[in-house]
């Protein structure tokens, strides 16, 4: 499958923990940015059939929906977008309303990814979020009414005063509205206001081992509630796996448009610059062609972080026989890995330690 990612780098306020290419106080650049985005799409040299589009950010819901409509139109004019393509829009609860939700639906957006993060108003404030618990439910109810069948909620783990019972309560109150949860462990990013708050003792975050325990309990609880884990941080009910992410993890082709966006076509990867000025003049951040060792590492890494796994025969093409690695056989014997018709997959119980498993396997 081929995918398209479109980056919208504007946010109403920068959250205290976020290190993504997203900016507040830059709304004067919106029009110029969308013109540049349109030009980038219109002049793309690739002719691809597209199975998924992901409009992410930043906060795509923070700009006038007309800009999103115009950009989707450009994509449809330039590429052949499949009739049943998955089209996701990332949104924050405080910048969504009935009018916007209806408009997105009319323009073909059929999946929402809503940044809930927490349902505890104090935690939301500590994170620098602009929304509260009440707004989350209002938005979810409105989205259902507007016709959305496929809704994801992003949640954060490792927050101040967060425990498993809070997470359980939150899942219980959200599950009837959503088909998907993305649960990320809070990373304290270098240079972020959160890092300063933690260093000054103003915010006290739980220890890593405690968070890891909560993560395992959460994965079990979600499974009990019909949300199957199909990647370290992702859980889907009734087969609503995110097709866009699955394409990334299976090393499918994707084109990224916008500030800092990455593309990957037939083994070549490149990225746009993350600065507005450089993006406006079309400057790339890098272009790289992976060597065989890097390709193998990527196949193993991406495959074992999700339900897809990888084919042993795929590695042989690059001269790697994993069967020679003693850890590989040990992991198979112990049930950490399983082999299904030549495909090696991780046992979902080990998603939480998949990084350690991958490290041992790619040590060649
Ligand atoms: C880049 S945001 C874009 C979506 C939207 N603006 C939002 O805030 O929900 C995508 C996800 O990344 C998560 N994220 C950002 N910074 C993070 C961090 N330091 N640790 C863990 N997750 C993070 C956010 O919480 C959000 O759910
Ligand atoms: S988490 Fe989302 S809303 Fe907050 S700064 Fe990052 S991209 Fe913007």
Short mmCIF file of N, CA and C and ligand atoms in Angstrom, two decimals, residues 11 15 17-20 56-60 90-92 113-117 129 154-156 184-189, ligand 1:
data_model
loop_
_atom_site.label_atom_id
_atom_site.label_comp_id
_atom_site.label_asym_id
_atom_site.label_seq_id
_atom_site.Cartn_x
_atom_site.Cartn_y
_atom_site.Cartn_z
N UNK A 11 -0.14 25.01 16.62
CA UNK A 11 -0.84 24.66 17.87
C UNK A 11 -1.23 25.94 18.59
N UNK A 15 2.32 22.40 24.38
CA UNK A 15 2.20 21.63 25.63
C UNK A 15 3.59 21.52 26.28
N UNK A 17 5.25 19.20 27.46
CA UNK A 17 6.04 17.97 27.30
C UNK A 17 6.42 17.70 25.85
N UNK A 18 5.91 18.50 24.91
CA UNK A 18 5.96 18.11 23.49
C UNK A 18 7.21 18.63 22.77
N UNK A 19 7.88 17.72 22.04
CA UNK A 19 9.06 18.12 21.28
C UNK A 19 8.84 17.93 19.77
N UNK A 20 7.59 17.79 19.39
CA UNK A 20 7.28 17.62 17.96
C UNK A 20 7.45 18.95 17.21
N UNK A 56 -1.62 15.08 10.26
CA UNK A 56 -1.19 15.11 11.66
C UNK A 56 -0.49 16.41 12.02
N UNK A 57 -0.06 16.48 13.26
CA UNK A 57 0.56 17.74 13.66
C UNK A 57 1.50 17.60 14.82
N UNK A 58 1.59 18.76 15.39
CA UNK A 58 0.74 19.94 15.46
C UNK A 58 -0.73 19.62 15.69
N UNK A 59 -1.54 20.60 15.39
CA UNK A 59 -2.98 20.45 15.62
C UNK A 59 -3.76 20.82 14.37
N UNK A 60 -4.02 19.84 13.50
CA UNK A 60 -4.77 20.16 12.28
C UNK A 60 -6.13 20.81 12.55
N UNK A 90 -5.77 14.36 12.97
CA UNK A 90 -5.45 14.50 14.40
C UNK A 90 -6.11 15.77 14.91
N UNK A 91 -6.67 15.68 16.11
CA UNK A 91 -7.41 16.84 16.61
C UNK A 91 -7.30 16.94 18.12
N UNK A 92 -7.42 18.16 18.62
CA UNK A 92 -7.44 18.37 20.07
C UNK A 92 -8.87 18.69 20.49
N UNK A 113 -8.29 11.10 15.29
CA UNK A 113 -7.36 10.73 16.34
C UNK A 113 -7.33 11.90 17.33
N UNK A 114 -7.96 11.69 18.47
CA UNK A 114 -8.18 12.80 19.39
C UNK A 114 -7.19 12.73 20.57
N UNK A 115 -6.52 13.84 20.81
CA UNK A 115 -5.52 13.90 21.89
C UNK A 115 -6.18 14.12 23.24
N UNK A 116 -6.61 13.02 23.85
CA UNK A 116 -7.28 13.11 25.15
C UNK A 116 -6.21 13.23 26.25
N UNK A 117 -5.23 12.40 26.21
CA UNK A 117 -4.08 12.34 27.14
C UNK A 117 -4.47 11.88 28.54
N UNK A 129 -2.17 21.34 28.73
CA UNK A 129 -3.25 21.12 27.74
C UNK A 129 -4.31 22.20 27.92
N UNK A 154 -5.76 9.26 22.07
CA UNK A 154 -4.39 9.16 22.59
C UNK A 154 -4.45 9.35 24.10
N UNK A 155 -3.76 8.46 24.82
CA UNK A 155 -3.67 8.60 26.28
C UNK A 155 -2.20 8.59 26.67
N UNK A 156 -1.88 9.25 27.77
CA UNK A 156 -0.49 9.24 28.26
C UNK A 156 -0.38 8.44 29.56
N UNK A 184 0.69 6.19 25.07
CA UNK A 184 2.13 6.50 25.02
C UNK A 184 2.66 6.74 26.43
N UNK A 185 3.89 6.28 26.66
CA UNK A 185 4.53 6.60 27.94
C UNK A 185 5.12 7.99 27.83
N UNK A 186 4.82 8.84 28.79
CA UNK A 186 5.30 10.22 28.75
C UNK A 186 6.84 10.25 28.73
N UNK A 187 7.39 10.91 27.73
CA UNK A 187 8.85 11.09 27.66
C UNK A 187 9.16 12.50 28.13
N UNK A 188 10.12 12.60 29.05
CA UNK A 188 10.51 13.95 29.50
C UNK A 188 11.61 14.43 28.56
N UNK A 189 11.21 15.28 27.62
CA UNK A 189 12.12 15.69 26.55
C UNK A 189 13.10 16.76 27.02
C1 LIG B 1 2.34 15.24 18.24
S1 LIG B 1 0.76 14.98 18.93
C2 LIG B 1 -0.30 15.60 17.73
C3 LIG B 1 -1.76 15.51 18.09
C4 LIG B 1 -2.39 16.60 18.88
N1 LIG B 1 -1.82 17.85 18.70
C5 LIG B 1 -2.42 16.25 20.36
O1 LIG B 1 -1.75 16.91 21.11
O2 LIG B 1 -3.13 15.37 20.71
C6 LIG B 1 0.56 13.23 18.83
C7 LIG B 1 0.71 12.55 20.15
O3 LIG B 1 2.05 12.61 20.59
C8 LIG B 1 2.03 12.61 21.99
N2 LIG B 1 3.26 13.17 22.55
C9 LIG B 1 3.78 14.36 22.32
N3 LIG B 1 4.86 14.55 23.11
C10 LIG B 1 5.03 13.43 23.84
C11 LIG B 1 5.95 13.03 24.85
N4 LIG B 1 6.90 13.84 25.28
N5 LIG B 1 5.81 11.79 25.40
C12 LIG B 1 4.83 10.96 24.98
N6 LIG B 1 3.91 11.31 24.06
C13 LIG B 1 4.01 12.52 23.48
C14 LIG B 1 0.87 13.54 22.28
O4 LIG B 1 0.45 13.39 23.57
C15 LIG B 1 -0.12 13.19 21.23
O5 LIG B 1 -1.08 12.32 21.73
#
